[in-house]
Backbone as CSV, one residue per row, in Angstrom:
resi,resn,N_x,N_y,N_z,CA_x,CA_y,CA_z,C_x,C_y,C_z
1,MET,21.576,27.258,-11.642,20.545,26.582,-10.845,19.979,27.539,-9.813
2,ALA,18.668,27.595,-9.700,18.006,28.494,-8.752,18.212,28.014,-7.323
3,ALA,18.406,28.976,-6.414,18.514,28.656,-4.989,17.101,28.629,-4.404
4,ILE,16.706,27.495,-3.846,15.339,27.324,-3.349,15.354,27.131,-1.835
5,TRP,14.567,27.948,-1.158,14.391,27.843,0.282,12.900,27.686,0.580
6,VAL,12.586,26.936,1.622,11.195,26.728,2.022,11.030,27.135,3.482
7,ALA,10.026,27.998,3.736,9.693,28.367,5.108,8.896,27.221,5.718
8,PHE,9.346,26.738,6.867,8.743,25.542,7.459,8.547,25.734,8.951
9,GLY,7.405,25.255,9.463,7.151,25.284,10.897,6.514,26.578,11.358
10,THR,6.201,26.624,12.652,5.610,27.814,13.259,6.250,28.069,14.614
11,GLY,6.114,29.307,15.091,6.607,29.647,16.419,8.087,29.371,16.595
12,LYS,8.414,28.718,17.709,9.818,28.410,18.001,10.405,27.383,17.028
13,ASN,9.525,26.646,16.348,9.992,25.616,15.411,10.105,26.129,13.980
14,PHE,9.899,27.427,13.784,9.978,27.988,12.434,11.423,27.978,11.945
15,MET,11.588,27.610,10.679,12.930,27.577,10.097,12.836,27.692,8.584
16,TYR,13.965,28.007,7.964,14.071,27.993,6.518,14.892,26.766,6.106
17,LEU,14.361,25.988,5.177,15.038,24.781,4.710,15.725,25.059,3.374
18,ASP,16.993,24.744,3.313,17.772,24.911,2.084,17.557,23.666,1.216
19,ILE,16.658,23.756,0.238,16.313,22.603,-0.596,17.505,22.133,-1.417
20,ASN,18.320,23.057,-1.887,19.495,22.679,-2.672,20.464,21.829,-1.851
21,ALA,20.658,22.222,-0.591,21.563,21.468,0.284,21.005,20.077,0.573
22,ILE,19.672,20.002,0.767,19.046,18.705,1.029,19.192,17.783,-0.176
23,CYS,18.946,18.317,-1.376,19.076,17.511,-2.594,20.512,17.051,-2.792
24,HIS,21.450,17.930,-2.465,22.865,17.560,-2.602,23.217,16.429,-1.639
25,ALA,22.679,16.502,-0.416,22.962,15.470,0.586,22.322,14.139,0.192
26,LEU,21.133,14.196,-0.381,20.437,12.963,-0.762,21.024,12.351,-2.025
27,GLY,21.515,13.185,-2.930,21.980,12.695,-4.222,20.852,12.776,-5.241
28,LYS,21.218,12.756,-6.515,20.228,12.943,-7.582,19.166,11.849,-7.585
29,ASP,19.572,10.587,-7.473,18.610,9.485,-7.573,17.538,9.559,-6.499
30,ARG,17.945,9.789,-5.268,16.962,9.845,-4.185,16.110,11.100,-4.272
31,SER,16.712,12.193,-4.691,15.960,13.442,-4.793,14.833,13.325,-5.807
32,THR,15.129,12.764,-6.955,14.092,12.621,-7.990,13.094,11.530,-7.638
33,ALA,13.486,10.612,-6.770,12.589,9.516,-6.372,11.626,9.920,-5.260
34,LEU,11.900,11.026,-4.575,11.117,11.417,-3.402,9.609,11.538,-3.646
35,PRO,9.149,12.152,-4.748,7.689,12.266,-4.933,6.983,10.908,-4.957
36,MET,7.570,9.938,-5.662,6.953,8.612,-5.713,7.040,7.927,-4.353
37,PHE,8.147,8.112,-3.668,8.283,7.578,-2.310,7.192,8.160,-1.418
38,HIS,6.955,9.464,-1.544,5.949,10.134,-0.719,4.550,9.621,-1.024
39,SER,4.208,9.500,-2.302,2.855,9.038,-2.647,2.656,7.574,-2.265
40,PHE,3.702,6.750,-2.394,3.574,5.327,-2.084,3.432,5.090,-0.581
41,THR,4.110,5.893,0.220,4.076,5.687,1.669,2.990,6.504,2.357
42,GLY,2.163,7.194,1.547,1.006,7.876,2.096,1.052,9.380,1.971
43,CYS,0.076,9.937,1.239,-0.066,11.391,1.136,-1.552,11.716,1.163
44,ASP,-1.920,12.961,0.866,-3.315,13.385,0.989,-4.264,12.625,0.063
45,THR,-3.764,12.129,-1.063,-4.643,11.477,-2.041,-4.412,9.977,-2.161
46,THR,-3.511,9.439,-1.375,-3.277,7.990,-1.409,-3.386,7.425,-0.003
47,SER,-3.719,6.165,0.072,-3.785,5.485,1.364,-2.377,5.277,1.909
48,ALA,-2.290,5.007,3.196,-1.001,4.742,3.834,-1.053,3.386,4.525
49,PHE,0.102,2.848,4.843,0.176,1.582,5.553,-0.118,1.827,7.030
50,PHE,-1.102,1.109,7.557,-1.557,1.336,8.926,-0.394,1.196,9.920
51,GLY,-0.212,2.233,10.729,0.816,2.189,11.768,2.228,2.376,11.262
52,LYS,2.385,2.665,9.974,3.721,2.816,9.389,3.855,4.225,8.820
53,GLY,4.562,5.070,9.541,4.744,6.446,9.115,5.964,6.618,8.221
54,LYS,6.304,7.881,7.981,7.430,8.182,7.086,8.763,7.701,7.664
55,LYS,8.890,7.723,8.979,10.143,7.280,9.586,10.390,5.797,9.309
56,SER,9.352,4.979,9.493,9.477,3.543,9.221,9.782,3.299,7.747
57,ALA,9.103,4.061,6.881,9.315,3.904,5.443,10.719,4.332,5.049
58,TRP,11.215,5.411,5.652,12.567,5.888,5.335,13.618,4.870,5.776
59,GLU,13.401,4.287,6.941,14.335,3.259,7.426,14.324,2.046,6.496
60,ALA,13.148,1.701,5.989,13.050,0.588,5.044,13.764,0.927,3.745
61,TRP,13.668,2.177,3.318,14.367,2.628,2.096,15.874,2.522,2.287
62,ASN,16.354,2.908,3.460,17.789,2.782,3.744,18.233,1.329,3.740
63,ALA,17.334,0.440,4.168,17.677,-0.982,4.220,17.541,-1.656,2.859
64,TYR,16.764,-1.053,1.976,16.507,-1.658,0.664,16.579,-0.571,-0.410
65,VAL,17.786,-0.136,-0.707,17.997,0.977,-1.649,17.642,0.587,-3.081
66,GLU,17.515,-0.715,-3.346,17.176,-1.159,-4.704,15.832,-0.613,-5.182
67,VAL,14.943,-0.289,-4.237,13.616,0.201,-4.619,13.683,1.588,-5.263
68,THR,14.805,2.290,-5.103,14.983,3.607,-5.725,14.791,3.516,-7.228
69,GLU,15.222,2.407,-7.814,15.053,2.206,-9.256,13.584,2.268,-9.654
70,ALA,12.735,1.640,-8.864,11.303,1.642,-9.169,10.712,3.038,-8.999
71,PHE,11.064,3.710,-7.911,10.560,5.066,-7.679,10.892,5.972,-8.866
72,ASN,12.143,5.928,-9.308,12.577,6.789,-10.406,11.940,6.389,-11.732
73,ASN,11.719,5.102,-11.912,11.098,4.651,-13.158,9.689,5.224,-13.288
74,PHE,8.957,5.243,-12.186,7.608,5.798,-12.212,7.630,7.315,-12.412
75,MET,8.664,7.980,-11.896,8.763,9.429,-12.086,9.158,9.769,-13.526
76,ASN,9.980,8.932,-14.121,10.441,9.178,-15.492,9.415,8.752,-16.541
77,HIS,8.471,7.896,-16.146,7.436,7.423,-17.067,6.073,7.579,-16.392
78,PRO,5.551,8.817,-16.335,4.278,9.074,-15.641,3.135,8.212,-16.151
79,TYR,2.336,7.735,-15.221,1.126,6.966,-15.502,1.423,5.640,-16.218
80,MET,2.590,5.083,-15.990,2.936,3.838,-16.670,2.078,2.678,-16.160
81,THR,1.927,1.675,-16.998,1.138,0.492,-16.648,1.848,-0.320,-15.570
82,VAL,1.080,-0.786,-14.604,1.628,-1.579,-13.503,0.888,-2.905,-13.412
83,THR,1.622,-3.989,-13.355,1.055,-5.315,-13.127,1.852,-5.996,-12.019
84,VAL,1.303,-7.056,-11.475,2.000,-7.760,-10.386,3.274,-8.424,-10.867
85,ASN,3.398,-8.612,-12.181,4.569,-9.296,-12.723,5.664,-8.351,-13.207
86,CYS,5.390,-7.044,-13.238,6.421,-6.123,-13.730,7.485,-5.914,-12.654
87,LYS,8.698,-5.611,-13.084,9.831,-5.493,-12.171,9.609,-4.403,-11.137
88,GLN,9.044,-3.271,-11.573,8.853,-2.146,-10.662,7.933,-2.522,-9.500
89,PHE,6.850,-3.232,-9.797,5.946,-3.635,-8.724,6.620,-4.638,-7.795
90,GLN,7.394,-5.545,-8.351,8.079,-6.538,-7.523,9.065,-5.876,-6.565
91,LEU,9.713,-4.782,-7.017,10.606,-4.035,-6.129,9.806,-3.368,-5.015
92,LEU,8.653,-2.807,-5.358,7.807,-2.177,-4.347,7.231,-3.210,-3.376
93,GLU,6.951,-4.393,-3.883,6.419,-5.456,-3.024,7.466,-5.869,-1.992
94,ARG,8.685,-6.038,-2.443,9.772,-6.368,-1.518,9.983,-5.234,-0.505
95,PHE,9.899,-3.994,-0.972,10.035,-2.829,-0.104,8.951,-2.836,0.973
96,THR,7.738,-3.215,0.607,6.626,-3.271,1.561,6.884,-4.336,2.623
97,VAL,7.421,-5.466,2.204,7.768,-6.522,3.166,8.779,-5.981,4.184
98,ILE,9.776,-5.228,3.696,10.807,-4.672,4.572,10.203,-3.668,5.555
99,ILE,9.216,-2.898,5.106,8.563,-1.938,6.006,7.991,-2.652,7.224
100,TYR,7.420,-3.838,7.010,6.778,-4.574,8.106,7.739,-5.504,8.844
101,ASN,8.801,-5.906,8.200,9.755,-6.822,8.846,11.116,-6.673,8.186
102,LYS,11.983,-5.877,8.801,13.274,-5.547,8.189,14.207,-6.746,8.060
103,THR,13.955,-7.811,8.815,14.836,-8.979,8.760,14.325,-10.056,7.812
104,SER,13.172,-9.820,7.184,12.581,-10.839,6.313,13.358,-10.969,5.005
105,ASN,13.444,-12.193,4.514,14.065,-12.435,3.211,13.018,-12.764,2.151
106,LEU,11.750,-12.536,2.482,10.658,-12.844,1.556,10.461,-11.709,0.554
107,ASP,9.999,-12.053,-0.629,9.694,-11.066,-1.662,8.195,-10.838,-1.806
108,SER,7.383,-11.761,-1.340,5.932,-11.721,-1.524,5.232,-11.203,-0.268
109,VAL,4.339,-10.221,-0.444,3.576,-9.736,0.712,2.604,-10.797,1.211
110,ASN,2.111,-11.631,0.323,1.198,-12.703,0.756,1.924,-13.692,1.654
111,GLU,3.156,-14.034,1.288,3.943,-14.939,2.123,4.325,-14.266,3.440
112,ALA,4.629,-12.979,3.369,4.973,-12.238,4.582,3.768,-12.158,5.526
113,ARG,2.575,-11.976,4.957,1.354,-11.963,5.763,1.187,-13.281,6.513
114,ARG,1.364,-14.372,5.783,1.197,-15.696,6.389,2.224,-15.915,7.500
115,GLU,3.472,-15.549,7.242,4.530,-15.757,8.237,4.304,-14.907,9.481
116,LEU,4.008,-13.624,9.285,3.837,-12.728,10.433,2.606,-13.087,11.252
117,PHE,1.543,-13.540,10.588,0.307,-13.861,11.291,0.379,-15.219,11.984
118,SER,0.868,-16.225,11.269,0.821,-17.589,11.805,2.030,-17.955,12.652
119,GLN,3.197,-17.372,12.352,4.408,-17.754,13.069,4.866,-16.723,14.090
120,LYS,4.553,-15.452,13.842,4.996,-14.402,14.762,3.835,-13.765,15.524
121,ASN,2.628,-14.315,15.331,1.445,-13.889,16.088,1.132,-12.398,15.958
122,ARG,1.394,-11.843,14.795,1.044,-10.447,14.544,-0.466,-10.335,14.325
123,PRO,-1.112,-9.323,14.904,-2.542,-9.108,14.621,-2.733,-8.658,13.177
124,MET,-3.954,-8.763,12.663,-4.237,-8.474,11.265,-3.848,-7.058,10.867
125,GLU,-4.035,-6.095,11.782,-3.741,-4.708,11.425,-2.241,-4.416,11.381
126,LYS,-1.412,-5.389,11.776,0.032,-5.162,11.772,0.767,-6.068,10.786
127,ILE,0.046,-6.536,9.787,0.680,-7.301,8.714,0.453,-6.551,7.408
128,PRO,1.282,-6.792,6.387,1.141,-6.045,5.132,-0.156,-6.355,4.404
129,PRO,-0.540,-5.510,3.460,-1.757,-5.776,2.678,-1.547,-6.961,1.751
130,THR,-2.626,-7.485,1.218,-2.508,-8.552,0.227,-1.864,-7.986,-1.032
131,GLN,-1.390,-8.870,-1.891,-0.764,-8.413,-3.133,-1.750,-7.627,-3.987
132,GLU,-3.006,-8.060,-4.024,-4.022,-7.355,-4.810,-4.285,-5.967,-4.248
133,ALA,-4.383,-5.844,-2.926,-4.585,-4.539,-2.302,-3.377,-3.642,-2.525
134,LEU,-2.185,-4.227,-2.478,-0.960,-3.457,-2.717,-0.908,-2.952,-4.155
135,LEU,-1.394,-3.757,-5.090,-1.423,-3.326,-6.488,-2.325,-2.106,-6.648
136,GLN,-3.508,-2.136,-6.051,-4.420,-0.999,-6.153,-3.822,0.238,-5.495
137,HIS,-3.171,0.041,-4.364,-2.489,1.152,-3.684,-1.385,1.722,-4.569
138,THR,-0.620,0.847,-5.200,0.463,1.286,-6.077,-0.079,2.088,-7.252
139,LEU,-1.188,1.650,-7.813,-1.792,2.371,-8.940,-2.194,3.789,-8.526
140,ARG,-2.747,3.943,-7.321,-3.097,5.285,-6.845,-1.846,6.132,-6.650
141,ALA,-0.800,5.510,-6.126,0.455,6.234,-5.909,1.081,6.649,-7.241
142,VAL,1.027,5.776,-8.231,1.570,6.080,-9.556,0.798,7.239,-10.192
143,TYR,-0.508,7.252,-10.025,-1.322,8.325,-10.600,-0.958,9.667,-9.973
144,GLN,-0.851,9.706,-8.654,-0.498,10.950,-7.980,0.918,11.394,-8.346
145,ALA,1.849,10.456,-8.357,3.226,10.790,-8.727,3.303,11.291,-10.164
146,GLY,2.442,10.749,-11.039,2.401,11.200,-12.425,1.972,12.655,-12.528
147,ILE,1.036,13.069,-11.682,0.603,14.474,-11.661,1.764,15.368,-11.229
148,TRP,2.490,14.945,-10.202,3.637,15.736,-9.755,4.746,15.763,-10.800
149,ALA,4.966,14.631,-11.460,6.046,14.543,-12.445,5.789,15.436,-13.656
150,THR,4.533,15.733,-13.926,4.186,16.565,-15.096,3.711,17.954,-14.680
151,SER,4.012,18.343,-13.443,3.528,19.635,-12.933,4.227,20.817,-13.591
152,ASP,5.309,20.558,-14.345,5.984,21.653,-15.046,5.327,21.958,-16.396
153,GLN,4.326,21.176,-16.762,3.607,21.414,-18.011,2.553,22.496,-17.806
154,CYS,2.456,23.407,-18.750,1.515,24.520,-18.589,0.061,24.055,-18.616
155,GLU,-0.196,22.922,-19.278,-1.547,22.381,-19.318,-1.471,20.861,-19.184
156,GLN,-1.677,20.392,-17.973,-1.600,18.958,-17.719,-2.828,18.247,-18.300
157,LYS,-2.597,17.068,-18.831,-3.682,16.252,-19.350,-3.539,14.828,-18.825
158,PRO,-3.808,14.662,-17.532,-3.704,13.327,-16.938,-4.792,12.405,-17.458
159,PRO,-4.538,11.103,-17.488,-5.578,10.151,-17.901,-6.661,10.063,-16.841
160,THR,-7.746,9.407,-17.165,-8.808,9.203,-16.186,-8.283,8.374,-15.012
161,PRO,-8.716,8.661,-13.790,-8.295,7.866,-12.632,-8.794,6.422,-12.686
162,GLU,-9.813,6.159,-13.511,-10.345,4.796,-13.633,-9.223,3.857,-14.070
163,GLY,-9.039,2.787,-13.308,-7.957,1.862,-13.612,-6.688,2.155,-12.849
164,PHE,-6.665,3.279,-12.141,-5.513,3.628,-11.309,-5.889,3.554,-9.826
165,GLY,-6.589,2.499,-9.460,-6.978,2.331,-8.064,-8.183,3.152,-7.669
166,TRP,-8.888,3.718,-8.655,-10.100,4.498,-8.406,-11.216,4.011,-9.311
167,THR,-12.452,4.213,-8.873,-13.603,3.908,-9.718,-14.662,4.981,-9.491
168,LEU,-15.386,5.306,-10.537,-16.398,6.354,-10.464,-17.745,5.765,-10.066
169,GLU,-18.284,6.250,-8.946,-19.605,5.819,-8.501,-20.651,6.466,-9.401
170,SER,-21.415,5.656,-10.120,-22.378,6.186,-11.080,-23.497,6.977,-10.403
171,ALA,-23.902,6.563,-9.204,-25.023,7.215,-8.527,-24.649,8.606,-8.013
172,THR,-23.458,8.716,-7.418,-23.055,9.979,-6.799,-22.079,10.787,-7.649
173,LYS,-21.560,10.167,-8.717,-20.572,10.821,-9.579,-19.336,11.251,-8.793
174,THR,-18.968,10.434,-7.828,-17.763,10.695,-7.046,-16.791,9.530,-7.212
175,TRP,-15.505,9.838,-7.051,-14.484,8.813,-7.195,-14.286,8.085,-5.877
176,ARG,-14.249,6.774,-5.954,-14.074,5.929,-4.777,-12.835,5.059,-4.959
177,PRO,-11.986,4.949,-3.931,-10.802,4.090,-4.058,-11.186,2.614,-4.161
178,VAL,-10.479,1.898,-4.994,-10.659,0.445,-5.103,-9.652,-0.190,-4.151
179,TRP,-10.127,-0.715,-3.053,-9.203,-1.289,-2.070,-8.679,-2.637,-2.535
180,SER,-9.519,-3.429,-3.172,-9.103,-4.747,-3.642,-10.187,-5.315,-4.540
181,ASN,-9.774,-6.152,-5.475,-10.731,-6.857,-6.323,-10.959,-8.287,-5.847
182,LEU,-10.372,-8.629,-4.714,-10.579,-9.952,-4.131,-11.916,-9.976,-3.392
183,PRO,-12.564,-11.136,-3.295,-13.816,-11.221,-2.530,-13.576,-10.942,-1.052
184,VAL,-14.607,-10.451,-0.380,-14.516,-10.163,1.050,-14.160,-11.443,1.805
185,ALA,-13.237,-11.344,2.745,-12.734,-12.529,3.446,-13.846,-13.302,4.142
186,SER,-14.803,-12.573,4.725,-15.879,-13.257,5.452,-16.734,-14.115,4.523
187,GLN,-16.770,-13.736,3.233,-17.514,-14.529,2.264,-16.630,-15.605,1.645
188,ALA,-15.403,-15.231,1.307,-14.506,-16.173,0.644,-14.082,-17.306,1.564
189,CYS,-14.020,-17.009,2.868,-13.535,-18.022,3.816,-14.641,-18.592,4.693
190,SER,-15.883,-18.388,4.306,-16.994,-18.858,5.138,-16.989,-20.372,5.297
191,GLU,-16.405,-21.081,4.308,-16.379,-22.540,4.403,-15.400,-23.026,5.463
192,LEU,-14.573,-22.114,5.993,-13.608,-22.494,7.030,-14.145,-22.242,8.435
193,VAL,-15.351,-21.649,8.518,-15.950,-21.355,9.820,-16.530,-22.634,10.420
194,LYS,-16.377,-22.786,11.717,-17.005,-23.925,12.390,-17.364,-23.543,13.816
195,CYS,-18.400,-24.171,14.337,-18.811,-23.912,15.708,-18.091,-24.900,16.637
196,GLY,-18.300,-24.689,17.918,-17.595,-25.539,18.883,-18.406,-26.716,19.379
197,CYS,-19.507,-27.029,18.716,-20.351,-28.137,19.165,-19.594,-29.468,19.111
198,LYS,-19.777,-30.278,20.122,-19.161,-31.603,20.158,-20.166,-32.681,19.773
199,SER,-21.438,-32.330,19.881,-22.491,-33.302,19.610,-23.050,-33.109,18.208
200,ALA,-23.537,-34.197,17.631,-24.139,-34.121,16.301,-25.560,-33.584,16.372
201,THR,-26.116,-33.498,17.577,-27.494,-33.008,17.742,-27.528,-31.949,18.840
202,CYS,-27.215,-30.712,18.482,-27.210,-29.639,19.485,-28.558,-28.947,19.558
203,GLY,-29.452,-29.295,18.660,-30.778,-28.702,18.691,-30.814,-27.260,18.223
204,GLY,-29.847,-26.884,17.415,-29.838,-25.517,16.875,-29.345,-24.468,17.833
205,ARG,-28.600,-24.881,18.880,-28.099,-23.927,19.864,-26.661,-23.502,19.598
206,CYS,-26.108,-23.889,18.447,-24.700,-23.606,18.162,-24.487,-22.147,17.755
207,SER,-23.218,-21.722,17.762,-22.888,-20.336,17.434,-23.202,-20.009,15.975
208,CYS,-23.125,-20.996,15.097,-23.470,-20.760,13.695,-24.938,-20.360,13.566
209,LYS,-25.796,-21.093,14.249,-27.235,-20.840,14.183,-27.566,-19.474,14.777
210,LYS,-26.904,-19.131,15.883,-27.153,-17.846,16.529,-26.716,-16.685,15.630
211,ALA,-25.678,-16.913,14.821,-25.200,-15.885,13.892,-25.947,-15.928,12.570
212,GLN,-26.947,-16.807,12.496,-27.767,-16.972,11.292,-26.928,-17.467,10.103
213,TRP,-25.963,-18.325,10.409,-25.151,-18.967,9.387,-25.563,-20.427,9.281
214,LYS,-25.253,-20.997,8.158,-25.464,-22.421,7.982,-24.183,-23.154,8.374
215,CYS,-24.321,-24.243,9.120,-23.138,-24.995,9.526,-22.380,-25.492,8.297
216,THR,-21.053,-25.479,8.423,-20.212,-25.948,7.320,-19.861,-27.412,7.537
217,GLU,-19.123,-27.974,6.615,-18.726,-29.379,6.719,-17.767,-29.625,7.887
218,LEU,-17.188,-28.542,8.424,-16.276,-28.688,9.557,-17.020,-28.778,10.879
219,CYS,-18.303,-28.406,10.900,-19.086,-28.437,12.130,-19.519,-29.867,12.437
220,SER,-19.527,-30.183,13.722,-19.936,-31.533,14.142,-21.460,-31.686,14.130
221,CYS,-22.184,-30.577,14.450,-23.632,-30.712,14.626,-24.404,-30.679,13.310
222,GLN,-23.872,-30.009,12.306,-24.514,-29.949,10.993,-25.947,-29.442,11.049
223,CYS,-26.173,-28.333,11.786,-27.517,-27.755,11.854,-27.887,-27.112,10.515
224,GLU,-29.120,-27.244,10.141,-29.597,-26.642,8.878,-30.041,-25.200,9.120
């Protein structure tokens, strides 16, 4: 086995890292799982969880070691198909819940979102993504991890990024991340908006009218 060292840091923080010693300390399973862990928790080509760095993700991994199986499965089967119902995604979904709330016993990010927002008063930017957004994020992470997993091949032939959380903009011929296939919340939930009018005849002075919205069935004034 080759002895591998990496020069790391600058100035007073410069050091040589013994990669063999690190791999030995982590063990084989965690060592081989690291690339997928890195891409899933945020790297140069994948999105990251807002406000959740590598330290938070590592602590979540220590608390939920079962997710190692999913990380390794993606490394052993590059570019594998991912659905919300497959075991690997369900392990990652539970892992994501742990990242945001280490004491949670929930498996669903959608349920965790509801609990953290409605019961623990967490702001929107501090709750996990929706399941659909997490799926798209996972697909991007799987694609990047697949490139790393096959980097020992002299001529890599990765599949098209289309379908792996990316889509090709026809006008600019550039790849754009697919954040979610769900409708925009402001459009999907517009029927839940209501103004604060108490009277049935406000004369068009309500907040809905000022925002150029049509009053919903929840509004008392029902302005057209």
